[in-house]
Coordinates of C-alpha atoms in Angstrom, one line a residue:
Chain K
M1 CA -19.7 -38.5 -9.6
S2 CA -18.2 -41.0 -7.3
S3 CA -20.4 -42.9 -4.9
H4 CA -19.2 -44.1 -1.5
A5 CA -20.6 -45.8 1.5
A6 CA -21.8 -43.3 4.1
P7 CA -19.1 -42.5 6.7
A8 CA -19.7 -43.3 10.3
A9 CA -21.2 -40.6 12.5
G10 CA -18.6 -38.3 14.0
T11 CA -16.1 -38.7 11.2
Q12 CA -15.4 -36.2 8.4
L13 CA -17.1 -35.8 5.1
K14 CA -15.9 -33.8 2.1
A15 CA -17.8 -33.0 -1.1
V16 CA -15.9 -31.3 -4.0
Y17 CA -17.7 -29.2 -6.6
K18 CA -16.5 -27.9 -9.9
H19 CA -19.4 -25.5 -10.4
L20 CA -20.7 -22.7 -8.3
D21 CA -24.3 -23.3 -9.1
S22 CA -24.0 -27.0 -8.0
L23 CA -22.5 -25.9 -4.7
L24 CA -25.3 -23.4 -4.1
Q25 CA -27.8 -26.2 -4.9
G26 CA -26.0 -28.4 -2.4
I27 CA -26.2 -25.8 0.3
H28 CA -29.9 -25.2 -0.5
D29 CA -30.7 -28.9 -0.4
L30 CA -28.9 -29.4 2.9
H31 CA -30.8 -26.5 4.4
E32 CA -34.0 -28.0 3.1
A33 CA -33.1 -31.2 4.9
G34 CA -32.5 -29.2 8.1
V35 CA -28.7 -29.8 8.0
R36 CA -26.7 -26.7 8.9
D37 CA -23.6 -27.8 10.7
F38 CA -21.2 -27.8 7.7
T39 CA -18.4 -25.6 6.3
V40 CA -18.3 -24.3 2.8
L41 CA -14.9 -23.8 1.2
S42 CA -14.2 -21.5 -1.8
P43 CA -11.2 -20.1 -3.6
I44 CA -12.9 -16.7 -3.8
P45 CA -15.6 -14.9 -1.7
R46 CA -19.1 -15.2 -3.2
H47 CA -22.0 -13.1 -2.0
E48 CA -24.4 -15.9 -2.9
I49 CA -22.7 -18.2 -0.4
E50 CA -22.6 -15.6 2.4
E51 CA -26.3 -14.7 1.7
M52 CA -27.4 -18.4 1.9
L53 CA -25.4 -19.1 5.1
Y54 CA -25.7 -15.8 7.0
K55 CA -28.8 -14.2 5.5
G56 CA -27.1 -10.8 5.3
E57 CA -26.2 -10.6 8.9
P58 CA -23.2 -8.2 9.2
S59 CA -19.9 -9.3 10.5
P60 CA -19.1 -8.3 14.1
V61 CA -15.7 -7.1 13.0
R62 CA -17.2 -3.6 12.7
W63 CA -17.4 -3.4 16.5
F64 CA -13.7 -4.0 16.8
T65 CA -13.1 -1.2 14.3
L66 CA -15.4 1.2 16.2
F67 CA -13.8 0.4 19.5
G68 CA -10.3 0.7 18.2
G69 CA -11.0 4.1 16.6
L70 CA -12.5 5.5 19.8
L71 CA -9.8 4.1 21.9
G72 CA -7.0 5.3 19.7
G73 CA -8.3 8.8 19.3
T74 CA -8.9 9.2 23.0
M75 CA -5.5 7.8 23.9
I76 CA -3.5 10.0 21.6
F77 CA -5.5 13.2 22.4
S78 CA -5.0 12.4 26.1
L79 CA -1.3 11.7 25.6
A80 CA -0.8 15.0 23.8
S81 CA -2.9 17.0 26.3
L82 CA -1.4 15.4 29.5
T83 CA 2.2 15.7 28.4
H84 CA 1.7 19.4 27.6
A85 CA -0.1 19.9 30.9
N86 CA 2.7 18.0 32.7
W87 CA 5.3 20.6 31.5
P88 CA 3.2 23.8 31.5
M89 CA 5.4 26.2 29.5
I90 CA 4.2 29.7 29.0
I91 CA 3.9 29.8 25.2
P92 CA 4.5 33.3 23.7
G93 CA 1.3 34.6 22.2
G94 CA -0.9 33.2 24.9
K95 CA -1.8 30.1 23.0
P96 CA -3.5 27.4 25.2
L97 CA -1.5 24.4 26.5
V98 CA -4.2 22.0 25.3
S99 CA -4.8 23.3 21.8
I100 CA -7.4 21.4 19.8
P101 CA -6.4 22.2 16.2
P102 CA -2.8 20.9 16.3
F103 CA -3.7 18.0 18.5
L104 CA -6.4 16.9 16.0
V105 CA -3.7 15.9 13.6
V106 CA -2.2 13.2 15.9
T107 CA -5.7 12.4 17.2
F108 CA -6.8 11.6 13.6
E109 CA -3.7 9.4 13.1
G110 CA -4.3 7.6 16.4
T111 CA -7.9 7.0 15.5
I112 CA -7.0 5.4 12.1
L113 CA -4.1 3.4 13.5
W114 CA -6.0 1.9 16.3
A115 CA -9.1 1.3 14.3
S116 CA -7.0 -0.6 11.8
L117 CA -5.1 -2.6 14.4
M118 CA -8.3 -3.5 16.2
T119 CA -9.9 -4.5 12.8
L120 CA -6.9 -6.8 12.3
I121 CA -7.5 -8.3 15.8
G122 CA -11.2 -8.6 15.1
L123 CA -10.5 -10.4 11.8
L124 CA -8.1 -12.9 13.4
V125 CA -10.5 -13.6 16.3
M126 CA -13.6 -13.9 14.2
C127 CA -11.9 -16.0 11.5
G128 CA -10.1 -18.2 14.0
L129 CA -6.7 -17.3 12.6
P130 CA -4.1 -18.6 12.8
F131 CA -5.9 -21.8 11.8
T132 CA -3.2 -24.1 13.0
D133 CA -4.9 -27.5 13.0
P134 CA -7.5 -27.6 10.3
P135 CA -9.5 -30.8 9.8
A136 CA -7.9 -33.1 7.2
A137 CA -11.0 -32.7 4.9
M138 CA -10.3 -29.0 4.6
E139 CA -6.6 -29.5 3.6
D140 CA -7.4 -29.9 -0.1
P141 CA -5.4 -27.8 -2.5
R142 CA -8.3 -27.7 -4.9
F143 CA -10.2 -25.3 -2.6
T144 CA -7.6 -22.6 -3.2
N145 CA -7.5 -23.3 -6.9
D146 CA -10.6 -24.1 -8.9
C147 CA -13.0 -26.1 -6.8
F148 CA -15.6 -25.4 -4.1
G149 CA -16.3 -27.7 -1.2
I150 CA -18.7 -28.7 1.5
V151 CA -17.0 -30.2 4.6
F152 CA -18.6 -31.9 7.6
T153 CA -16.1 -32.1 10.4
R154 CA -18.4 -34.4 12.3
V155 CA -21.0 -36.2 10.2
P156 CA -24.4 -36.4 11.9
K157 CA -26.3 -39.7 12.3
N158 CA -28.2 -39.3 9.0
A159 CA -24.9 -39.5 7.0
E160 CA -26.4 -41.6 4.2
K161 CA -29.0 -39.0 3.5
I162 CA -26.3 -36.3 3.4
V163 CA -24.2 -38.2 1.0
H164 CA -27.2 -38.6 -1.2
I165 CA -28.0 -34.9 -1.1
L166 CA -24.4 -33.9 -1.9
E167 CA -24.1 -36.3 -4.8
H168 CA -27.5 -35.4 -6.2
S169 CA -26.6 -31.7 -6.1
G170 CA -23.6 -32.1 -8.4
A171 CA -20.6 -32.9 -6.2
F172 CA -18.1 -34.8 -8.4
E173 CA -16.4 -36.3 -5.4
V174 CA -17.8 -37.2 -2.0
T175 CA -15.3 -38.8 0.4
G176 CA -15.7 -39.6 4.0
G177 CA -14.0 -41.2 6.9
G178 CA -11.2 -40.1 9.3
A179 CA -11.7 -38.8 12.8
H180 CA -12.0 -35.1 13.5
G181 CA -8.5 -33.5 13.5
Chain X
M1 CA -10.0 -9.4 -18.0
S2 CA -10.3 -12.1 -20.6
K3 CA -13.4 -14.3 -20.3
E4 CA -11.5 -17.4 -21.5
L5 CA -9.4 -17.5 -18.4
T6 CA -10.2 -20.2 -15.9
Y7 CA -9.5 -20.3 -12.1
S8 CA -6.8 -22.9 -12.4
Q9 CA -5.1 -21.0 -15.2
V10 CA -5.0 -17.9 -13.1
N11 CA -3.2 -19.9 -10.4
R12 CA -0.7 -21.3 -12.9
D13 CA 0.0 -18.1 -14.7
V14 CA 0.5 -16.0 -11.6
M15 CA 2.6 -18.5 -9.8
R16 CA 4.8 -19.4 -12.8
P17 CA 7.4 -16.7 -12.2
L18 CA 7.8 -17.7 -8.5
F19 CA 10.9 -19.7 -7.4
S20 CA 12.6 -19.7 -10.8
P21 CA 14.5 -16.5 -11.2
S22 CA 15.3 -15.4 -14.8
M23 CA 18.6 -14.0 -16.0
A24 CA 17.1 -10.5 -16.0
W25 CA 16.2 -10.9 -12.4
H26 CA 19.7 -11.9 -11.5
A27 CA 21.2 -9.0 -13.5
L28 CA 18.9 -6.5 -11.7
M29 CA 19.9 -8.0 -8.3
A30 CA 23.5 -7.6 -9.2
L31 CA 22.9 -3.9 -10.0
V32 CA 21.0 -3.5 -6.8
T33 CA 23.9 -5.0 -4.8
V34 CA 26.4 -2.6 -6.3
G35 CA 24.1 0.3 -5.5
L36 CA 23.7 -0.9 -1.9
A37 CA 27.4 -1.4 -1.5
Y38 CA 28.2 2.1 -2.7
G39 CA 25.4 3.7 -0.7
A40 CA 26.4 1.8 2.4
F41 CA 30.0 3.0 2.0
C42 CA 28.8 6.7 1.7
W43 CA 26.5 6.3 4.7
G44 CA 29.4 4.7 6.6
I45 CA 31.6 7.7 6.0
Q46 CA 28.8 10.0 7.2
L47 CA 28.3 8.0 10.4
I48 CA 32.1 8.1 11.1
W49 CA 32.7 11.8 10.2
G50 CA 29.3 13.3 10.8
L51 CA 27.0 15.5 8.7
G52 CA 30.0 17.7 7.7
V53 CA 30.5 15.3 4.7
A54 CA 27.1 16.4 3.3
G55 CA 27.0 19.6 1.3
Y56 CA 25.2 21.5 4.0
H57 CA 26.0 25.2 3.9
P58 CA 24.3 27.4 6.6
P59 CA 21.4 28.1 6.5
V60 CA 20.7 25.2 4.3
F61 CA 20.5 22.1 6.5
W62 CA 17.7 20.4 4.6
G63 CA 18.9 19.1 1.3
V64 CA 19.0 15.8 -0.6
Y65 CA 18.0 13.7 2.4
I66 CA 14.7 15.6 3.1
T67 CA 14.1 15.9 -0.7
T68 CA 14.5 12.1 -1.0
F69 CA 12.4 11.5 2.0
V70 CA 9.5 13.5 0.6
F71 CA 10.0 11.9 -2.8
W72 CA 9.7 8.3 -1.4
V73 CA 6.7 9.2 0.8
G74 CA 5.1 10.6 -2.4
I75 CA 5.9 7.4 -4.3
G76 CA 4.2 5.5 -1.5
H77 CA 0.9 7.2 -2.3
A78 CA -0.2 5.4 -5.4
G79 CA -0.4 1.9 -3.9
T80 CA -2.9 2.6 -1.2
L81 CA -4.7 5.0 -3.5
I82 CA -5.2 2.2 -6.1
S83 CA -5.9 -0.5 -3.6
A84 CA -8.2 1.4 -1.2
I85 CA -9.9 4.2 -3.0
L86 CA -10.4 2.3 -6.2
F87 CA -11.6 -0.7 -4.2
L88 CA -14.3 1.5 -2.5
T89 CA -15.3 3.0 -5.9
R90 CA -15.3 -0.5 -7.4
S91 CA -13.0 0.4 -10.3
R92 CA -12.3 -2.8 -12.2
W93 CA -8.9 -1.7 -13.5
R94 CA -7.3 -1.9 -10.1
T95 CA -7.5 -5.7 -10.0
G96 CA -4.5 -6.5 -12.1
I97 CA -2.1 -3.9 -10.8
Y98 CA -3.0 -3.2 -7.2
R99 CA -0.9 -5.9 -5.6
A100 CA 2.4 -4.7 -7.1
A101 CA 1.3 -1.1 -6.4
E102 CA 0.7 -1.9 -2.8
A103 CA 4.1 -3.6 -2.5
M104 CA 5.6 -0.5 -4.0
T105 CA 3.9 1.6 -1.4
I106 CA 5.3 -0.5 1.5
F107 CA 8.8 -0.5 0.1
A108 CA 8.7 3.2 -0.8
V109 CA 7.7 4.1 2.8
M110 CA 10.4 1.7 4.1
T111 CA 12.9 3.6 2.0
A112 CA 11.5 7.0 3.2
A113 CA 11.7 5.8 6.8
L114 CA 15.5 5.5 6.4
F115 CA 15.9 9.2 5.8
P116 CA 15.0 10.7 9.2
A117 CA 17.8 8.5 10.6
I118 CA 20.2 9.4 7.8
H119 CA 19.3 13.1 8.1
V120 CA 19.8 13.4 11.8
G121 CA 23.4 12.2 11.4
R122 CA 23.6 10.2 14.6
A123 CA 21.3 7.5 13.3
W124 CA 21.5 5.5 16.5
Q125 CA 19.6 8.3 18.3
A126 CA 16.7 8.5 15.8
Y127 CA 14.4 6.8 18.3
W128 CA 14.3 10.2 20.0
L129 CA 11.6 11.1 17.5
F130 CA 9.1 8.7 19.1
P131 CA 7.0 9.9 22.1
Y132 CA 8.3 8.4 25.3
P133 CA 9.1 10.1 28.6
N134 CA 12.9 10.7 29.0
Q135 CA 14.8 10.9 32.3
R136 CA 14.2 14.7 32.4
Q137 CA 10.4 14.2 32.0
L138 CA 10.5 16.1 28.7
W139 CA 8.1 15.0 26.0
Q140 CA 8.0 15.7 22.3
N141 CA 6.1 18.7 21.2
F142 CA 2.8 17.5 19.8
K143 CA 2.2 20.9 18.3
S144 CA 5.1 20.5 16.0
P145 CA 4.5 19.5 12.3
L146 CA 7.6 17.3 12.6
M147 CA 5.9 15.3 15.3
W148 CA 2.8 15.1 13.2
D149 CA 4.9 13.7 10.4
V150 CA 6.3 10.9 12.6
F151 CA 2.7 9.9 13.5
A152 CA 1.5 10.3 9.9
V153 CA 4.2 8.3 8.2
S154 CA 4.3 5.6 10.8
T155 CA 0.5 5.2 10.8
Y156 CA 0.5 5.2 7.0
F157 CA 3.2 2.5 7.0
T158 CA 1.5 0.4 9.6
V159 CA -2.0 0.6 8.0
S160 CA -0.7 0.1 4.5
T161 CA 1.3 -3.0 5.6
V162 CA -1.7 -4.5 7.4
F163 CA -3.9 -3.8 4.3
F164 CA -1.2 -5.3 2.0
F165 CA -0.7 -8.4 4.2
I166 CA -4.4 -9.1 4.6
G167 CA -4.9 -8.8 0.9
L168 CA -2.1 -11.4 0.4
V169 CA -3.3 -14.0 2.8
P170 CA -5.7 -16.0 0.4
D171 CA -3.1 -15.8 -2.3
I172 CA -0.3 -17.0 0.0
A173 CA -2.6 -20.0 0.8
A174 CA -2.9 -20.7 -2.9
V175 CA 0.9 -20.6 -3.3
R176 CA 1.2 -22.9 -0.2
D177 CA -1.1 -25.5 -1.9
N178 CA 1.3 -25.6 -4.9
T179 CA 4.5 -26.2 -2.8
K180 CA 5.9 -29.0 -0.8
G181 CA 8.0 -29.7 2.4
F182 CA 9.6 -26.8 4.2
V183 CA 8.5 -24.2 1.7
K184 CA 4.9 -25.3 2.1
K185 CA 5.2 -24.9 5.9
M186 CA 6.7 -21.4 5.6
Y187 CA 3.8 -20.4 3.3
N188 CA 1.3 -21.9 5.6
V189 CA 2.7 -19.8 8.5
M190 CA 2.5 -16.7 6.4
A191 CA -1.0 -17.6 5.2
L192 CA -2.0 -18.0 8.9
G193 CA -3.4 -21.4 8.0
W194 CA -6.0 -19.8 5.7
R195 CA -8.4 -22.4 4.1
G196 CA -11.1 -20.2 2.5
T197 CA -14.0 -21.3 4.7
D198 CA -17.3 -19.5 4.6
R199 CA -16.6 -18.0 8.0
Q200 CA -13.2 -16.8 7.0
W201 CA -14.4 -15.1 3.8
R202 CA -17.3 -13.5 5.6
H203 CA -15.2 -11.7 8.1
Y204 CA -12.4 -11.2 5.7
M205 CA -14.5 -9.2 3.3
A206 CA -16.0 -7.1 6.0
A207 CA -12.5 -6.3 7.5
Y208 CA -11.1 -5.6 4.0
G209 CA -13.8 -3.0 3.4
F210 CA -13.0 -1.4 6.7
F211 CA -9.2 -1.4 5.9
A212 CA -10.0 0.3 2.6
A213 CA -12.2 2.9 4.3
L214 CA -9.6 3.6 6.9
A215 CA -6.7 3.8 4.4
T216 CA -8.5 6.2 2.1
P217 CA -8.4 9.3 4.4
L218 CA -4.8 8.3 5.2
V219 CA -3.8 8.6 1.6
L220 CA -5.0 12.2 1.5
S221 CA -3.7 13.0 5.0
V222 CA -0.2 11.7 5.0
H223 CA 1.2 14.0 2.3
S224 CA -0.8 16.9 3.7
V225 CA 1.0 16.4 6.9
V226 CA 4.3 16.1 5.1
S227 CA 3.5 19.4 3.4
W228 CA 3.0 21.0 6.8
D229 CA 6.7 20.3 7.6
F230 CA 7.2 23.2 5.2
A231 CA 4.0 25.2 5.2
M232 CA 3.9 25.7 8.9
A233 CA 7.3 27.5 8.8
D234 CA 7.5 31.2 7.7
T235 CA 10.2 30.5 5.2
P236 CA 9.5 32.3 1.9
G237 CA 8.5 29.7 -0.7
W238 CA 7.0 27.4 1.9
H239 CA 4.5 29.3 3.9
S240 CA 1.4 28.6 1.9
T241 CA -2.1 27.1 2.5
L242 CA -1.8 25.7 -1.0
F243 CA 0.7 23.0 0.1
P244 CA -1.5 20.1 1.2
P245 CA -3.6 19.7 -2.0
Y246 CA -0.5 20.6 -4.1
F247 CA 1.6 17.9 -2.3
V248 CA -1.2 15.3 -2.5
A249 CA -1.7 15.8 -6.2
G250 CA 2.1 15.6 -6.7
A251 CA 2.3 12.4 -4.7
I252 CA -0.4 10.7 -6.7
F253 CA 1.3 11.9 -9.9
S254 CA 4.7 10.5 -9.0
G255 CA 3.3 7.4 -7.4
C256 CA 1.2 6.4 -10.4
S257 CA 4.2 7.1 -12.7
M258 CA 6.3 4.8 -10.6
V259 CA 3.6 2.1 -10.9
I260 CA 3.9 2.4 -14.7
T261 CA 7.7 2.3 -14.4
L262 CA 7.6 -0.9 -12.4
M263 CA 4.7 -2.7 -13.9
L264 CA 5.5 -2.3 -17.6
P265 CA 8.7 -4.4 -17.5
L266 CA 7.2 -6.7 -14.8
T267 CA 4.3 -7.5 -17.1
K268 CA 6.6 -8.3 -20.0
L269 CA 9.2 -10.2 -17.9
F270 CA 6.6 -12.4 -16.2
K271 CA 4.3 -12.8 -19.2
L272 CA 1.3 -11.3 -17.4
E273 CA -0.2 -9.7 -20.4
A274 CA -3.4 -11.7 -19.9
Y275 CA -3.9 -9.9 -16.6
I276 CA -2.4 -6.5 -17.1
H277 CA -3.3 -4.8 -20.3
T278 CA -2.5 -1.6 -22.0
W279 CA -5.9 -0.6 -20.7
H280 CA -4.6 -0.6 -17.1
F281 CA -1.6 1.5 -18.0
E282 CA -3.7 3.9 -20.0
H283 CA -5.9 4.5 -16.9
L284 CA -2.8 5.1 -14.8
A285 CA -1.5 7.6 -17.5
K286 CA -4.9 9.4 -17.4
L287 CA -4.7 9.6 -13.6
C288 CA -1.2 11.1 -14.1
M289 CA -2.6 13.6 -16.6
F290 CA -5.3 14.7 -14.2
T291 CA -3.0 15.1 -11.2
G292 CA -0.3 16.6 -13.4
G293 CA -2.8 19.2 -14.5
I294 CA -3.5 20.0 -10.8
L295 CA 0.2 20.2 -10.2
T296 CA 0.8 22.6 -13.1
Y297 CA -2.1 24.8 -11.9
A298 CA -0.5 24.7 -8.3
Y299 CA 2.8 25.9 -9.7
G300 CA 1.1 28.8 -11.4
T301 CA -1.0 29.6 -8.3
E302 CA 2.2 29.7 -6.2
Y303 CA 3.6 32.4 -8.5
F304 CA 0.4 34.3 -8.6
I305 CA 0.1 34.4 -4.8
A306 CA 3.7 35.3 -4.4
W307 CA 3.2 38.3 -6.7
Y308 CA -0.2 39.2 -5.5
S309 CA 0.8 39.1 -1.8
D310 CA 3.2 42.0 -2.4
N311 CA 5.6 40.3 0.0
Q312 CA 9.1 41.1 -1.3
Y313 CA 10.7 38.1 0.4
E314 CA 8.1 35.7 -1.1
W315 CA 8.4 37.2 -4.6
G316 CA 12.2 37.4 -4.3
T317 CA 12.4 33.6 -3.6
F318 CA 10.1 32.8 -6.5
T319 CA 11.9 35.0 -9.0
D320 CA 15.2 33.6 -7.8
R321 CA 14.0 30.1 -8.5
V322 CA 13.5 31.0 -12.2
F323 CA 16.4 33.4 -12.7
G324 CA 18.9 32.5 -9.9
K325 CA 21.4 29.8 -9.6
Y326 CA 18.7 27.2 -9.2
W327 CA 17.2 28.0 -12.6
W328 CA 18.2 24.5 -13.9
V329 CA 16.3 22.8 -11.1
F330 CA 13.2 24.9 -11.9
A331 CA 13.6 24.1 -15.6
M332 CA 13.8 20.4 -14.9
M333 CA 10.7 20.5 -12.7
V334 CA 8.6 22.3 -15.3
A335 CA 9.9 20.3 -18.3
C336 CA 9.5 16.9 -16.6
N337 CA 6.2 17.5 -14.7
C338 CA 4.3 20.0 -16.8
T339 CA 5.5 19.9 -20.4
I340 CA 6.7 16.4 -21.4
P341 CA 3.7 14.5 -19.8
L342 CA 1.5 16.5 -22.1
L343 CA 2.5 13.9 -24.7
W344 CA 0.2 11.5 -22.8
W345 CA -2.8 13.5 -24.2
F346 CA -2.1 11.6 -27.4
K347 CA -3.7 8.2 -27.2
K348 CA -0.9 6.7 -29.4
V349 CA 1.7 7.8 -26.8
R350 CA -0.1 6.7 -23.7
T351 CA -0.9 3.3 -25.2
S352 CA 2.7 2.5 -26.4
F353 CA 5.3 0.8 -24.3
V354 CA 8.0 3.3 -25.0
G355 CA 5.7 6.3 -24.6
L356 CA 4.5 5.1 -21.2
F357 CA 7.8 3.9 -19.9
A358 CA 9.9 6.8 -20.9
I359 CA 7.5 9.5 -19.8
S360 CA 6.9 7.7 -16.4
I361 CA 10.7 7.9 -15.8
V362 CA 10.8 11.5 -16.8
V363 CA 8.0 12.3 -14.3
N364 CA 9.9 10.5 -11.5
I365 CA 12.9 12.6 -12.2
G366 CA 10.8 15.7 -12.4
M367 CA 9.1 15.0 -9.1
W368 CA 12.5 14.5 -7.3
F369 CA 13.6 17.9 -8.7
E370 CA 10.3 19.5 -7.6
R371 CA 11.0 18.6 -4.0
Y372 CA 14.6 19.8 -4.4
N373 CA 13.4 23.0 -5.8
I374 CA 11.0 23.6 -2.9
I375 CA 13.5 22.7 -0.2
A376 CA 17.0 23.8 -1.4
S377 CA 16.1 27.0 -3.2
S378 CA 13.9 28.3 -0.4
L379 CA 16.4 27.8 2.3
A380 CA 19.3 29.1 0.1
H381 CA 17.4 32.4 -0.6
S382 CA 15.6 33.3 2.7
F383 CA 15.1 36.7 4.4
D384 CA 18.7 37.8 4.9
P385 CA 20.6 38.6 1.7
G386 CA 23.8 38.1 3.6
A387 CA 22.9 34.5 4.2
W388 CA 22.1 33.6 0.6
V389 CA 24.1 30.6 -0.4
Y390 CA 24.2 28.0 -3.2
Y391 CA 23.8 24.5 -1.8
T392 CA 24.9 21.6 -3.9
P393 CA 25.0 17.9 -2.8
T394 CA 28.2 16.1 -2.3
Y395 CA 29.1 12.6 -3.6
I396 CA 28.1 11.3 -0.2
E397 CA 24.5 12.6 -0.6
I398 CA 24.3 11.3 -4.2
G399 CA 25.6 7.9 -3.0
I400 CA 22.9 7.8 -0.3
L401 CA 20.3 8.8 -2.9
I402 CA 21.5 5.8 -5.1
F403 CA 21.3 3.6 -1.9
S404 CA 17.7 4.5 -1.5
F405 CA 16.8 3.3 -5.0
A406 CA 18.9 0.1 -4.5
W407 CA 17.2 -0.5 -1.2
F408 CA 13.7 0.0 -2.7
F409 CA 14.4 -2.3 -5.7
L410 CA 16.0 -4.9 -3.5
W411 CA 12.7 -5.4 -1.6
F412 CA 10.6 -5.2 -4.8
L413 CA 12.7 -7.8 -6.6
L414 CA 12.5 -10.1 -3.6
F415 CA 8.8 -9.6 -3.4
V416 CA 8.1 -10.5 -7.0
K417 CA 10.1 -13.7 -6.5
I418 CA 8.3 -15.0 -3.4
M419 CA 4.8 -13.5 -3.5
P420 CA 2.2 -13.5 -6.3
S421 CA 2.5 -10.0 -7.9
V422 CA -1.0 -10.2 -9.2
A423 CA -4.0 -10.7 -6.8
I424 CA -5.1 -14.3 -7.6
A425 CA -8.4 -14.4 -5.7
E426 CA -9.4 -10.9 -6.9
V427 CA -8.6 -11.7 -10.5
K428 CA -10.8 -14.8 -10.2
E429 CA -13.6 -12.7 -8.8
T430 CA -13.6 -10.7 -12.1
L431 CA -14.1 -13.9 -14.1
R432 CA -17.4 -15.6 -14.7
P433 CA -17.5 -18.4 -12.1
P434 CA -17.6 -22.0 -13.4
L435 CA -21.3 -22.9 -13.8
K436 CA -22.9 -26.2 -14.7
H437 CA -25.5 -24.3 -16.5
D438 CA -22.9 -22.8 -18.9
E439 CA -21.4 -26.2 -19.6
E440 CA -24.8 -27.7 -20.3
A441 CA -25.6 -24.8 -22.6
A442 CA -22.3 -25.2 -24.5
A443 CA -22.8 -28.9 -24.9
K444 CA -26.2 -28.4 -26.6

């Protein structure tokens, strides 16, 4: 464990963990201290992290999916119906111009297509992707390899206490400094 | 998945084959280039001289091109099946193989998408298939199964591509963090700047679940819609309500066989045995045995219904398939799809490299012949005996068939060189995470 002088308020702070349980301890201890304005980095998704940070609150991406599905289905059914109504051929056999069974096929495809595309948009919006200018503290290749991290993009005034919590929870490296990117 | 593996070892092992092509890779690329050149020559001749250079013989105007289109759409089934349905059912055996299977899906559908353009002859006017108002205010017929097919295949391709790309994002970020300079910048663009923050993972996992849920009905729908290209017509041999489940089972059968064909050599070549075991291939073989059984049952049902319907045209077509000029196509279909895969019922065969690889290729051949049997023999032996013909493909059609395989393998070979062919993040998820508690217990 490396010990450093606490960084100045407003600068970045990065704690690197080798172990998941240490990371969870760090998150817990920070919450206990009333500190919540930090980002956790992980090479894989872990339900424990999400549960601690978001308390099971579902992602709003689902609303994008629902909206996309409704929009796509309505659009394609309308397109099929209106184009057939626009050229009202008399179909032998007296079949209706706007016929639901054959139009359901394209309506289904439109629903799935637009639900997926809107889910993609929802994902990009909610994740803040493309993430073009990440804070320097997040640009650590270990976070996509075998380490977990807690990053403060702007250290609050009680930086010394935070460094102590992070080191005490099991972070093997705590580094600070550098302005917010 | 081995419990001794660590997160960093997964990164190292999966990224090792990237950027350093082996001799085998170069040899395969050379073969692919030859296939592409020959196929492009054949297609060029067709573009110049028109569809007359194909072996079409009235009334047979659907032949090798539509057969190959259906074949590749079918191959494209397994990837999304493995990645979406097995994700929702939390099947652990998907993890090692789903990335390459998804890539196979995308490239197979990209290959299939060439065929409407090849088939219409004047490829530069293939965009007429898409719904847009033309200068005479005429629109496409949304009641036509061919129109449904355009929607089904393009939706399947779009959704599968999005699903594939989103699955890749965290792994591209991992590759980025192992590269330098311009290459790093390129991977960073492709990874959308992914960093693996809590916020990113939270929304990512929610969206991934939705993609899987949306892709699942698509897997079942797309080949049902393709089957309606045939079943909605009154042509004997095609007009059957059996077609959608029959086609879906066939597609999964052929798709999973193609996954075996691709993944077995890939695993050996890239030394990925720690991630893709015989166990994975055995599961794929079992899935093939299940869907192959459905297919054999469907073949039998077709004949029973043709006989039981007491429709002389229907029964005439079906007997002609067995005893007429296309008997060899029927024999290939039954031998490759119904008989030879029965060897997989022996555990020794379905767990051996040779047994898996050889039979998977046999199934691929058989599934191409199945589509040829459905399409060519039905059109060549329709209602009017005066119009009965014997269609055989020309060297142009065979050349374009070879082109399709070269095109598919071109993309697949490029993919395995620039992208991780095993899902890094998901493999790590199956491992026990690094815990201080474990280290302390081991030290005691």
